[in-house]
Short mmCIF file of C-alpha atoms in Angstrom, two decimals:
data_model
loop_
_atom_site.label_atom_id
_atom_site.label_comp_id
_atom_site.label_asym_id
_atom_site.label_seq_id
_atom_site.Cartn_x
_atom_site.Cartn_y
_atom_site.Cartn_z
CA MET A 1 102.84 112.77 130.67
CA MET A 2 105.75 111.44 128.93
CA GLY A 3 107.57 108.04 129.73
CA PHE A 4 106.12 105.54 127.53
CA GLU A 5 108.82 105.96 125.02
CA LYS A 6 110.91 103.87 127.38
CA PHE A 7 108.83 100.74 126.74
CA GLY A 8 109.95 98.18 124.11
CA HIS A 9 112.82 97.50 121.66
CA LYS A 10 111.73 100.48 119.86
CA SER A 11 108.95 102.68 120.81
CA PHE A 12 106.39 104.30 118.53
CA THR A 13 104.54 106.50 120.94
CA SER A 14 105.42 108.43 124.15
CA GLN A 15 102.19 109.45 125.73
CA THR A 16 99.56 107.30 127.45
CA LYS A 17 97.62 107.53 130.73
CA VAL A 18 98.86 104.17 131.52
CA ASN A 19 102.63 104.91 131.46
CA ALA A 20 102.94 103.76 135.16
CA PHE A 21 103.21 100.36 133.35
CA VAL A 22 106.72 101.33 132.81
CA ALA A 23 107.43 102.10 136.42
CA ALA A 24 106.01 98.74 137.28
CA LEU A 25 108.40 97.12 134.98
CA GLU A 26 111.09 99.05 136.48
CA SER A 27 110.05 97.50 139.73
CA ASN A 28 110.17 94.11 138.08
CA GLU A 29 106.29 93.56 137.87
CA LEU A 30 104.13 93.07 134.87
CA LYS A 31 100.84 94.75 135.23
CA GLY A 32 97.53 95.18 133.77
CA THR A 33 94.37 97.25 134.97
CA LYS A 34 91.06 96.33 136.52
CA CYS A 35 87.99 98.48 136.51
CA ILE A 36 86.79 99.40 140.01
CA SER A 37 83.28 99.92 139.08
CA CYS A 38 82.40 96.54 137.03
CA GLY A 39 85.54 94.44 137.64
CA ASN A 40 86.74 94.07 134.00
CA THR A 41 90.38 93.28 133.86
CA TYR A 42 92.43 94.32 131.04
CA PHE A 43 95.82 93.43 129.42
CA PRO A 44 97.31 95.32 127.84
CA PRO A 45 96.28 97.99 130.56
CA ARG A 46 93.79 100.52 129.68
CA ALA A 47 92.76 103.83 131.23
CA ASP A 48 89.06 103.65 130.18
CA CYS A 49 86.54 100.63 130.61
CA CYS A 50 84.46 100.04 127.48
CA GLY A 51 82.31 97.80 129.63
CA CYS A 52 80.91 100.44 131.94
CA LEU A 53 82.38 103.81 130.60
CA GLY A 54 84.28 104.28 133.87
CA SER A 55 87.86 105.31 134.18
CA ASP A 56 88.67 104.34 137.84
CA MET A 57 91.20 101.66 137.44
CA VAL A 58 93.61 99.81 139.70
CA TRP A 59 96.70 98.05 138.81
CA ILE A 60 96.89 94.26 138.93
CA ASN A 61 99.64 91.79 138.53
CA ILE A 62 99.93 89.46 135.74
CA GLU A 63 101.50 86.23 137.31
CA GLY A 64 102.54 82.89 136.13
CA PRO A 65 102.81 80.34 135.00
CA GLY A 66 101.22 80.73 131.70
CA ASN A 67 100.99 78.64 128.66
CA LEU A 68 102.26 79.35 125.06
CA LEU A 69 99.33 79.86 122.80
CA SER A 70 101.27 80.32 119.56
CA TYR A 71 104.70 81.76 118.34
CA THR A 72 106.77 82.53 115.32
CA ARG A 73 110.56 82.63 114.85
CA VAL A 74 111.13 85.54 112.51
CA ASN A 75 114.22 85.80 110.15
CA TYR A 76 113.39 89.06 108.75
CA ALA A 77 112.68 92.30 110.69
CA PRO A 78 111.13 95.62 110.01
CA THR A 79 113.11 98.68 110.26
CA GLY A 80 114.70 99.28 113.48
CA PHE A 81 114.71 95.54 114.50
CA GLU A 82 117.48 94.23 111.98
CA LYS A 83 120.05 93.67 114.59
CA ASP A 84 117.75 91.39 116.85
CA VAL A 85 117.01 88.71 114.10
CA PRO A 86 116.19 85.94 114.61
CA TYR A 87 113.79 86.40 117.44
CA THR A 88 110.68 84.71 118.43
CA LEU A 89 107.18 86.50 118.86
CA ALA A 90 104.72 84.86 121.04
CA LEU A 91 101.16 84.88 122.54
CA ALA A 92 100.88 83.53 125.97
CA ASP A 93 97.85 82.96 128.30
CA PHE A 94 98.25 83.70 132.13
CA ASN A 95 95.04 82.35 133.79
CA GLY A 96 92.77 83.79 131.05
CA THR A 97 94.81 86.89 130.51
CA LYS A 98 96.51 86.95 127.21
CA VAL A 99 100.04 88.67 126.66
CA PHE A 100 101.94 89.44 123.63
CA GLY A 101 105.85 89.56 123.62
CA ARG A 102 108.79 87.98 122.70
CA LEU A 103 110.03 84.44 123.92
CA SER A 104 113.52 84.40 125.66
CA SER A 105 116.41 83.47 123.08
CA ALA A 106 117.37 81.00 125.95
CA ILE A 107 114.51 78.64 124.98
CA ALA A 108 115.78 76.33 122.29
CA LYS A 109 113.99 76.22 119.03
CA GLU A 110 113.49 72.51 119.52
CA GLU A 111 111.83 72.78 122.85
CA THR A 112 109.42 75.67 121.83
CA MET A 113 105.83 74.20 121.61
CA VAL A 114 102.41 75.38 121.98
CA VAL A 115 101.16 75.03 125.63
CA MET A 116 104.57 75.13 127.03
CA SER A 117 104.70 76.57 130.61
CA LEU A 118 105.92 80.21 130.77
CA LYS A 119 106.52 83.02 132.99
CA ALA A 120 107.15 86.84 132.23
CA ALA A 121 110.40 88.41 133.19
CA VAL A 122 111.45 92.10 132.85
CA VAL A 123 114.41 92.85 130.60
CA ASN A 124 116.52 96.01 130.77
CA LEU A 125 117.91 96.58 127.25
CA PRO A 126 121.55 98.06 126.69
CA ASP A 127 120.20 101.26 125.30
CA GLY A 128 118.21 102.04 128.32
CA GLN A 129 114.81 100.68 126.92
CA ILE A 130 112.79 98.42 129.17
CA THR A 131 110.68 95.43 128.07
CA TYR A 132 109.55 91.92 129.03
CA GLU A 133 109.95 88.47 127.65
CA PHE A 134 108.68 84.91 128.37
CA ILE A 135 111.04 82.42 129.94
CA LYS A 136 110.42 78.91 131.04
CA ALA A 137 108.31 78.66 134.16
CA MET B 1 67.63 88.10 97.42
CA SER B 2 67.41 91.60 96.23
CA LYS B 3 68.70 92.84 93.04
CA ASP B 4 68.92 96.59 93.77
CA VAL B 5 72.62 97.34 93.07
CA ALA B 6 74.68 96.07 90.13
CA ILE B 7 78.40 96.04 89.18
CA ILE B 8 78.37 97.34 85.56
CA GLY B 9 82.13 97.73 84.84
CA VAL B 10 85.32 96.35 86.06
CA GLY B 11 88.98 97.23 85.36
CA GLN B 12 92.35 96.45 86.59
CA SER B 13 96.04 97.64 85.83
CA ALA B 14 98.76 95.04 85.51
CA PHE B 15 100.17 94.21 88.99
CA VAL B 16 103.87 94.84 88.85
CA ARG B 17 106.77 95.08 91.27
CA SER B 18 107.56 98.71 90.32
CA TYR B 19 105.25 100.88 88.34
CA GLN B 20 107.03 103.30 86.11
CA GLY B 21 104.56 106.26 86.55
CA SER B 22 102.67 108.22 89.03
CA ILE B 23 99.78 107.24 91.09
CA ARG B 24 97.25 109.17 88.95
CA GLU B 25 98.54 107.40 85.90
CA LEU B 26 98.35 104.08 87.76
CA ALA B 27 94.72 104.87 88.68
CA PHE B 28 93.98 105.67 84.95
CA GLU B 29 94.84 102.39 83.72
CA ALA B 30 92.14 100.56 85.83
CA PHE B 31 89.75 103.43 85.31
CA ARG B 32 89.95 103.40 81.44
CA GLU B 33 89.44 99.71 81.27
CA ALA B 34 86.30 99.82 83.74
CA MET B 35 84.85 102.80 81.75
CA GLN B 36 85.21 101.09 78.54
CA ASP B 37 83.92 97.78 79.92
CA ALA B 38 80.81 99.82 81.13
CA GLY B 39 80.57 101.75 78.03
CA ILE B 40 79.91 105.00 79.85
CA SER B 41 81.53 108.55 80.06
CA THR B 42 82.70 110.56 83.00
CA GLY B 43 79.50 112.64 83.10
CA ASP B 44 77.64 109.50 83.93
CA ILE B 45 79.48 108.93 87.07
CA ASP B 46 77.63 110.58 90.11
CA ALA B 47 80.53 110.07 92.69
CA SER B 48 83.98 108.62 93.25
CA ILE B 49 85.26 106.89 96.33
CA ILE B 50 89.10 106.44 96.27
CA CYS B 51 90.44 103.60 98.36
CA SER B 52 94.15 103.04 99.30
CA ALA B 53 96.24 102.80 102.44
CA PRO B 54 97.60 106.18 103.10
CA GLU B 55 101.02 105.25 104.68
CA TYR B 56 102.48 104.52 101.26
CA ASP B 57 101.29 107.65 99.57
CA ASN B 58 103.48 110.60 99.31
CA GLN B 59 100.60 112.53 97.91
CA ARG B 60 98.52 113.54 100.78
CA SER B 61 94.69 113.32 100.30
CA PRO B 62 95.04 111.39 97.06
CA SER B 63 91.44 111.39 96.28
CA GLY B 64 91.47 115.01 95.02
CA ILE B 65 94.31 114.43 92.45
CA ILE B 66 92.82 111.25 91.44
CA ALA B 67 89.30 112.54 90.79
CA GLU B 68 90.90 115.49 88.86
CA TYR B 69 92.95 113.21 86.68
CA LEU B 70 90.06 110.89 85.93
CA GLY B 71 87.89 113.80 84.76
CA LEU B 72 85.38 113.44 87.79
CA ASN B 73 85.13 116.98 88.84
CA PRO B 74 82.80 118.40 90.21
CA GLN B 75 81.23 115.26 91.24
CA PRO B 76 81.96 114.34 95.02
CA THR B 77 84.97 112.31 95.92
CA PHE B 78 86.36 111.13 99.23
CA ALA B 79 88.80 108.39 100.64
CA VAL B 80 87.93 105.06 102.21
CA GLU B 81 90.39 103.01 104.16
CA SER B 82 90.61 99.59 105.93
CA VAL B 83 94.29 98.81 104.80
CA CYS B 84 94.11 95.72 102.51
CA SER B 85 90.32 95.57 102.36
CA SER B 86 89.89 99.35 101.43
CA SER B 87 88.40 98.75 98.05
CA THR B 88 85.70 96.36 99.25
CA THR B 89 84.90 98.78 102.05
CA GLY B 90 84.47 101.27 99.18
CA ILE B 91 82.00 99.06 97.44
CA ARG B 92 80.22 98.64 100.69
CA VAL B 93 79.87 102.48 100.84
CA GLY B 94 79.08 102.74 97.31
CA TYR B 95 76.15 100.27 97.66
CA SER B 96 74.94 102.24 100.54
CA MET B 97 74.91 105.54 98.46
CA ILE B 98 73.03 103.88 95.63
CA LYS B 99 70.61 101.90 97.78
CA SER B 100 69.74 105.03 99.76
CA GLY B 101 68.85 106.87 96.48
CA LEU B 102 71.54 109.44 96.88
CA HIS B 103 73.36 108.48 93.65
CA ASP B 104 72.79 106.13 90.81
CA LEU B 105 76.32 105.63 89.63
CA VAL B 106 79.42 105.25 91.73
CA LEU B 107 82.93 104.65 90.73
CA ILE B 108 85.24 102.89 93.29
CA LEU B 109 88.90 103.14 92.45
CA GLY B 110 91.58 101.25 94.69
CA PHE B 111 95.20 101.82 94.10
CA GLN B 112 98.53 101.37 95.61
CA LYS B 113 102.05 102.17 94.55
CA MET B 114 104.10 100.31 97.13
CA SER B 115 107.45 100.68 95.43
CA GLU B 116 107.88 104.13 96.54
CA ILE B 117 109.46 102.91 99.85
CA SER B 118 111.74 99.81 100.72
CA SER B 119 110.43 96.46 101.70
CA ALA B 120 111.82 96.92 105.34
CA ASP B 121 110.11 100.32 105.46
CA SER B 122 106.99 98.82 104.10
CA GLN B 123 106.88 96.08 106.65
CA GLU B 124 107.61 98.63 109.37
CA ARG B 125 104.51 100.55 108.16
CA MET B 126 102.42 97.53 107.79
CA GLY B 127 103.58 96.53 111.38
CA ARG B 128 102.11 99.80 112.52
CA GLY B 129 98.96 98.79 111.12
CA ALA B 130 98.75 96.73 114.20
CA ASP B 131 98.86 97.89 117.75
CA ILE B 132 101.74 100.41 118.03
CA MET B 133 101.78 100.66 121.87
CA TRP B 134 101.70 97.02 122.73
CA GLU B 135 102.70 94.85 119.90
CA ALA B 136 104.92 96.92 117.24
CA PRO B 137 107.61 97.68 119.96
CA PHE B 138 108.45 93.92 119.96
CA GLY B 139 109.23 94.02 116.12
CA THR B 140 106.04 92.71 114.48
CA MET B 141 105.17 92.60 110.89
CA MET B 142 102.61 91.07 108.70
CA PRO B 143 104.25 87.62 108.01
CA ALA B 144 104.84 87.20 111.73
CA TYR B 145 101.22 87.76 112.64
CA TYR B 146 99.97 85.36 110.01
CA ALA B 147 102.59 82.76 111.06
CA MET B 148 101.31 82.76 114.57
CA HIS B 149 97.85 82.06 113.05
CA ALA B 150 99.59 79.20 111.09
CA GLN B 151 101.20 77.94 114.10
CA ALA B 152 97.97 77.88 116.20
CA HIS B 153 96.09 76.28 113.30
CA PHE B 154 98.70 73.54 113.12
CA ALA B 155 98.53 72.88 116.90
CA SER B 156 94.56 72.96 116.98
CA TYR B 157 93.95 70.87 113.87
CA GLY B 158 97.13 69.18 112.62
CA SER B 159 97.38 71.01 109.43
CA THR B 160 100.91 71.03 108.09
CA GLU B 161 103.39 72.90 106.15
CA LYS B 162 102.68 70.78 103.21
CA ASP B 163 99.02 71.77 103.14
CA LEU B 164 100.21 75.36 102.95
CA ALA B 165 102.63 74.46 100.17
CA LEU B 166 99.76 72.82 98.17
CA ILE B 167 97.78 76.16 98.42
CA ARG B 168 100.89 77.90 96.72
CA VAL B 169 101.06 75.20 94.08
CA LYS B 170 97.36 75.94 93.13
CA ALA B 171 97.95 79.62 93.05
CA SER B 172 100.97 79.32 90.62
CA LYS B 173 99.06 77.05 88.45
CA TYR B 174 96.37 79.78 87.86
CA GLY B 175 98.93 82.64 88.17
CA ILE B 176 100.68 81.50 85.05
CA LEU B 177 97.48 82.15 83.13
CA ASN B 178 96.88 85.55 84.40
CA GLU B 179 98.64 88.20 82.29
CA LYS B 180 98.02 90.88 84.98
CA ALA B 181 99.91 88.89 87.68
CA VAL B 182 103.15 89.87 88.96
CA TYR B 183 104.30 86.30 89.68
CA ARG B 184 103.57 83.89 86.68
CA LYS B 185 106.14 81.14 87.25
CA GLU B 186 105.34 77.50 88.35
CA VAL B 187 105.88 76.63 91.87
CA LYS B 188 106.45 73.05 92.59
CA LEU B 189 105.64 71.33 95.85
CA GLU B 190 109.29 70.79 96.73
CA ASP B 191 110.03 74.41 95.76
CA ALA B 192 107.47 75.70 98.25
CA LEU B 193 108.59 73.37 100.95
CA ASN B 194 112.34 74.07 100.62
CA ALA B 195 112.06 77.79 100.41
CA GLY B 196 113.73 79.89 102.97
CA MET B 197 111.95 80.56 106.24
CA VAL B 198 110.32 84.14 106.67
CA ALA B 199 108.59 83.72 109.96
CA SER B 200 108.14 80.10 110.93
CA PRO B 201 106.28 78.26 109.71
CA LEU B 202 105.72 80.62 106.78
CA LYS B 203 108.45 80.43 103.97
CA ARG B 204 109.01 82.62 100.87
CA PHE B 205 106.40 80.95 98.77
CA ASP B 206 103.81 81.23 101.68
CA CYS B 207 103.79 85.10 101.22
CA CYS B 208 102.51 87.19 98.61
CA ALA B 209 104.62 90.04 97.00
CA ASN B 210 104.19 93.49 97.39
CA ALA B 211 103.02 95.06 94.03
CA ASP B 212 101.85 98.38 92.44
CA GLY B 213 98.43 98.31 90.86
CA ALA B 214 94.95 99.77 90.70
CA SER B 215 91.51 98.34 90.36
CA CYS B 216 88.25 99.99 89.40
CA ILE B 217 84.61 99.07 89.97
CA ILE B 218 81.50 100.88 88.56
CA MET B 219 78.26 100.33 90.48
CA ALA B 220 74.80 101.31 89.41
CA SER B 221 71.19 101.44 90.57
CA GLN B 222 68.87 98.73 89.35
CA ALA B 223 67.31 101.07 86.88
CA ARG B 224 70.52 102.30 85.41
CA ALA B 225 72.00 98.90 85.38
CA LYS B 226 69.16 97.45 83.47
CA GLU B 227 69.30 100.40 80.89
CA MET B 228 73.10 100.38 80.42
CA ALA B 229 74.51 97.00 80.97
CA LYS B 230 74.20 93.88 78.84
CA LYS B 231 75.33 91.55 81.78
CA PRO B 232 74.86 93.23 85.02
CA VAL B 233 76.18 91.47 88.13
CA TRP B 234 74.11 92.00 91.05
CA VAL B 235 75.27 92.49 94.74
CA LEU B 236 73.26 89.94 96.48
CA GLY B 237 74.98 90.13 100.00
CA LEU B 238 77.38 92.26 101.88
CA GLY B 239 78.81 91.35 105.24
CA SER B 240 81.41 93.23 107.19
CA ALA B 241 82.83 92.61 110.63
CA THR B 242 85.89 93.46 112.81
CA ALA B 243 88.01 91.81 115.56
CA SER B 244 90.49 93.20 118.12
CA MET B 245 93.39 94.76 116.40
CA THR B 246 95.54 93.64 119.52
CA LEU B 247 96.03 89.87 119.40
CA THR B 248 95.39 89.59 123.00
CA GLY B 249 91.74 90.51 122.48
CA ARG B 250 91.08 87.50 120.41
CA ASP B 251 89.38 84.18 121.38
CA ALA B 252 91.82 82.07 119.21
CA LEU B 253 94.23 82.39 116.39
CA ASN B 254 93.28 79.30 114.44
CA GLY B 255 90.82 81.40 112.25
CA LEU B 256 89.77 84.88 111.66
CA THR B 257 86.59 85.90 113.57
CA CYS B 258 86.09 88.97 111.46
CA ALA B 259 85.81 86.78 108.23
CA ARG B 260 83.43 84.15 110.00
CA VAL B 261 81.07 86.92 111.21
CA ALA B 262 81.21 88.88 107.83
CA ALA B 263 80.49 85.75 105.98
CA GLU B 264 77.41 84.92 108.15
CA LYS B 265 76.01 88.32 107.52
CA ALA B 266 76.70 88.19 103.78
CA TYR B 267 75.12 84.76 103.40
CA ALA B 268 72.03 85.80 105.53
CA MET B 269 71.68 88.88 103.29
CA ALA B 270 71.84 87.06 100.08
CA GLY B 271 69.75 84.22 101.37
CA VAL B 272 72.29 81.63 100.14
CA THR B 273 74.59 79.04 101.95
CA PRO B 274 78.29 78.02 101.42
CA ARG B 275 77.18 75.15 99.21
CA ASP B 276 75.50 77.66 96.71
CA ILE B 277 78.75 79.42 95.88
CA ASP B 278 80.30 78.45 92.40
CA VAL B 279 83.55 80.32 92.66
CA ALA B 280 85.21 82.09 95.34
CA GLU B 281 88.06 84.75 95.57
CA VAL B 282 89.71 84.72 99.09
CA HIS B 283 92.31 87.02 100.56
CA ASP B 284 95.37 84.83 100.31
CA CYS B 285 98.07 87.29 101.43
CA PHE B 286 99.70 84.24 102.91
CA THR B 287 98.88 80.56 102.22
CA ILE B 288 97.38 80.20 105.79
CA ALA B 289 95.08 82.96 105.10
CA GLU B 290 93.41 80.91 102.39
CA LEU B 291 93.30 77.83 104.59
CA MET B 292 91.57 79.66 107.41
CA ALA B 293 89.24 81.35 104.76
CA TYR B 294 88.09 77.67 103.75
CA GLU B 295 86.66 77.16 107.17
CA ASN B 296 85.69 80.66 107.96
CA LEU B 297 83.56 80.92 104.99
CA GLY B 298 81.86 77.51 105.69
CA PHE B 299 83.50 75.64 102.56
CA ALA B 300 84.84 73.25 105.31
CA GLY B 301 84.22 72.72 108.84
CA PRO B 302 86.58 74.12 111.60
CA GLY B 303 89.83 72.30 111.18
CA GLN B 304 88.96 70.56 107.87
CA GLY B 305 90.07 73.04 105.53
CA ALA B 306 93.20 71.14 104.74
CA GLU B 307 91.11 68.34 103.41
CA LEU B 308 89.84 70.53 100.59
CA ILE B 309 93.24 71.35 99.30
CA ARG B 310 94.59 67.77 99.74
CA ALA B 311 91.71 66.46 97.61
CA GLY B 312 92.16 69.29 94.95
CA GLU B 313 88.54 70.58 95.79
CA THR B 314 89.44 74.18 95.29
CA TYR B 315 90.73 73.79 91.74
CA ILE B 316 88.51 74.35 88.81
CA GLY B 317 86.35 71.05 88.59
CA GLY B 318 86.42 70.67 92.42
CA LYS B 319 83.78 71.45 94.78
CA ILE B 320 84.51 75.05 95.33
CA PRO B 321 87.14 76.41 93.02
CA VAL B 322 88.98 79.21 94.96
CA ASN B 323 91.43 81.92 93.73
CA VAL B 324 91.48 80.68 90.06
CA ASP B 325 92.96 84.03 88.98
CA GLY B 326 96.21 83.11 91.00
CA GLY B 327 95.03 84.94 94.06
CA LEU B 328 97.24 87.54 95.94
CA LEU B 329 99.92 85.04 96.04
CA SER B 330 100.48 85.19 92.22
CA LYS B 331 98.99 88.45 91.44
CA GLY B 332 100.73 90.44 94.18
CA HIS B 333 98.97 92.52 96.72
CA PRO B 334 98.81 96.32 96.04
CA ILE B 335 96.92 97.02 99.30
CA GLY B 336 94.15 99.47 98.23
CA ALA B 337 93.69 97.69 94.86
CA THR B 338 93.46 94.23 95.92
CA GLY B 339 89.52 93.90 96.87
CA GLY B 340 88.51 95.46 93.52
CA SER B 341 90.79 93.00 91.71
CA GLN B 342 89.01 90.17 93.48
CA VAL B 343 85.65 91.55 92.53
CA ARG B 344 86.67 92.04 88.95
CA THR B 345 87.55 88.29 88.67
CA ILE B 346 84.16 87.26 90.06
CA VAL B 347 82.21 89.63 87.98
CA GLN B 348 84.11 88.09 84.76
CA GLN B 349 83.37 84.55 85.94
CA LEU B 350 79.53 85.36 86.43
CA ARG B 351 79.28 87.06 82.96
CA GLY B 352 81.16 83.89 81.61
CA GLU B 353 84.08 85.99 80.20
CA ALA B 354 86.85 84.56 82.31
CA GLY B 355 88.48 82.59 79.39
CA ALA B 356 90.95 80.08 80.47
CA ILE B 357 90.05 80.14 83.95
CA GLN B 358 86.21 80.19 83.65
CA VAL B 359 84.41 77.91 86.00
CA PRO B 360 81.43 76.51 83.91
CA ASN B 361 78.03 78.01 84.57
CA ALA B 362 79.24 80.08 87.61
CA ALA B 363 76.02 81.80 88.79
CA ILE B 364 76.96 83.00 92.32
CA GLY B 365 80.49 84.05 93.47
CA LEU B 366 82.04 85.28 96.72
CA VAL B 367 84.67 87.66 97.59
CA HIS B 368 86.56 87.62 100.97
CA ASN B 369 88.90 90.57 101.44
CA ILE B 370 90.66 91.12 104.90
CA GLY B 371 92.20 94.11 106.15
CA GLY B 372 95.18 94.03 108.43
CA VAL B 373 95.67 90.65 110.28
CA GLY B 374 91.85 89.80 110.60
CA VAL B 375 90.95 93.28 111.90
CA TYR B 376 88.58 94.18 109.06
CA GLY B 377 86.62 91.44 107.28
CA ASN B 378 84.49 92.13 104.12
CA VAL B 379 82.48 89.48 102.24
CA ILE B 380 80.65 90.15 99.29
CA ILE B 381 78.23 87.72 97.38
CA LEU B 382 77.67 88.51 93.81
CA GLY B 383 75.10 86.74 91.19
CA ARG B 384 74.13 87.21 87.64
#
């Protein structure tokens, strides 16, 4: 059950039961999961529900527009990310579902502010990795 | 307020950028000081708990080699880890072992030799102390996570970069007086405000330094403490709590829920309120962490923490002196050793042995030690 190593600028793990998340990204969709038994929704997606202990999940779309909750523009990066500096990490809220990711570099520093309206967009990286980022809604 | 378990010995190595020795030798420096402080010998110790974040250690299972080097065979030993709060988690376990009657005297040794790997590698490994599936692939690191909390605090409450700089100015004032601190230079307000940006809005002086160091705390049952210690310091309350490691699972980023819940539990166990605390050590790995701690510990209402530092109320002589040993910002932050160092400072305060940084008549003190970015929260209330 490999495939998750394709997610992100740099991957730290390859195996998960929710690696269909990567296939969804390849179809240009950002998805979370929803428990069929109790209706709990999850982003990041989970294979198992800690609410009712069920493992029957369906995929749901995370759709915008969302709002920026917080962000930081980093000038130093951990090993493996040095070439990306500077970049902006962000937490956004999409109708009650929170999503962590990077803010598009197309959004100027001056216009970045908490509560600004955003949507998620899939990004295919030159080295074959796939991820998502937040762009202006 | 029960007085069942006491601290009867405290020790700490100097915290330095690069310790010229092995981890067992580093551990021994804190151990020797705590043993001499308690006035006991190795045969008195019933068990040892070794606390460190294992990602830095080349030695696998360091408890074994450290217990051997400290002369603590054949007594039981084992490791405890909750990243930056490992040694206060060790104290929680030690308290439980004594309170249960299993042991009378337990030694808690925290250590970290961070200099064995580069700073970038260390940030990468620390970054993996957050969610490696859903966050680390974006290039996360500790300053970035705390920076996001700072940005959220600013947006919620109108706190500013200057408020954070004021916290660093205070830390440096007391750090100068701490001969075991890694950073002992004055930081002026303009130095802090003009320093290079690390992760906005956190600048260089908003961040503590990595360091090598060790701490050692010796805990005893009531009977042994009364028989062995001239000035036992009692564990009045212990609170621990956790929060979602993944930021998406948190209600808000303008405070640390794990700290707030841990504090409520510790106050309830001790039967005291925030107003009863005479001196506090809080986990200021970043300036914003101290600001949030003021509010999460109840020293100020939500959003009112900045007023405490603006008015100088967290200096000695203020309403609630905080981090008068210089804090992590001045001392440095050798992950597994940090909580024990905070406890040592409060024990010295409550014994009236804190010298130049003594808070007059301190009777009740508090330690707030956080693991990861608000993942693990430990609050300990101590009294004389």
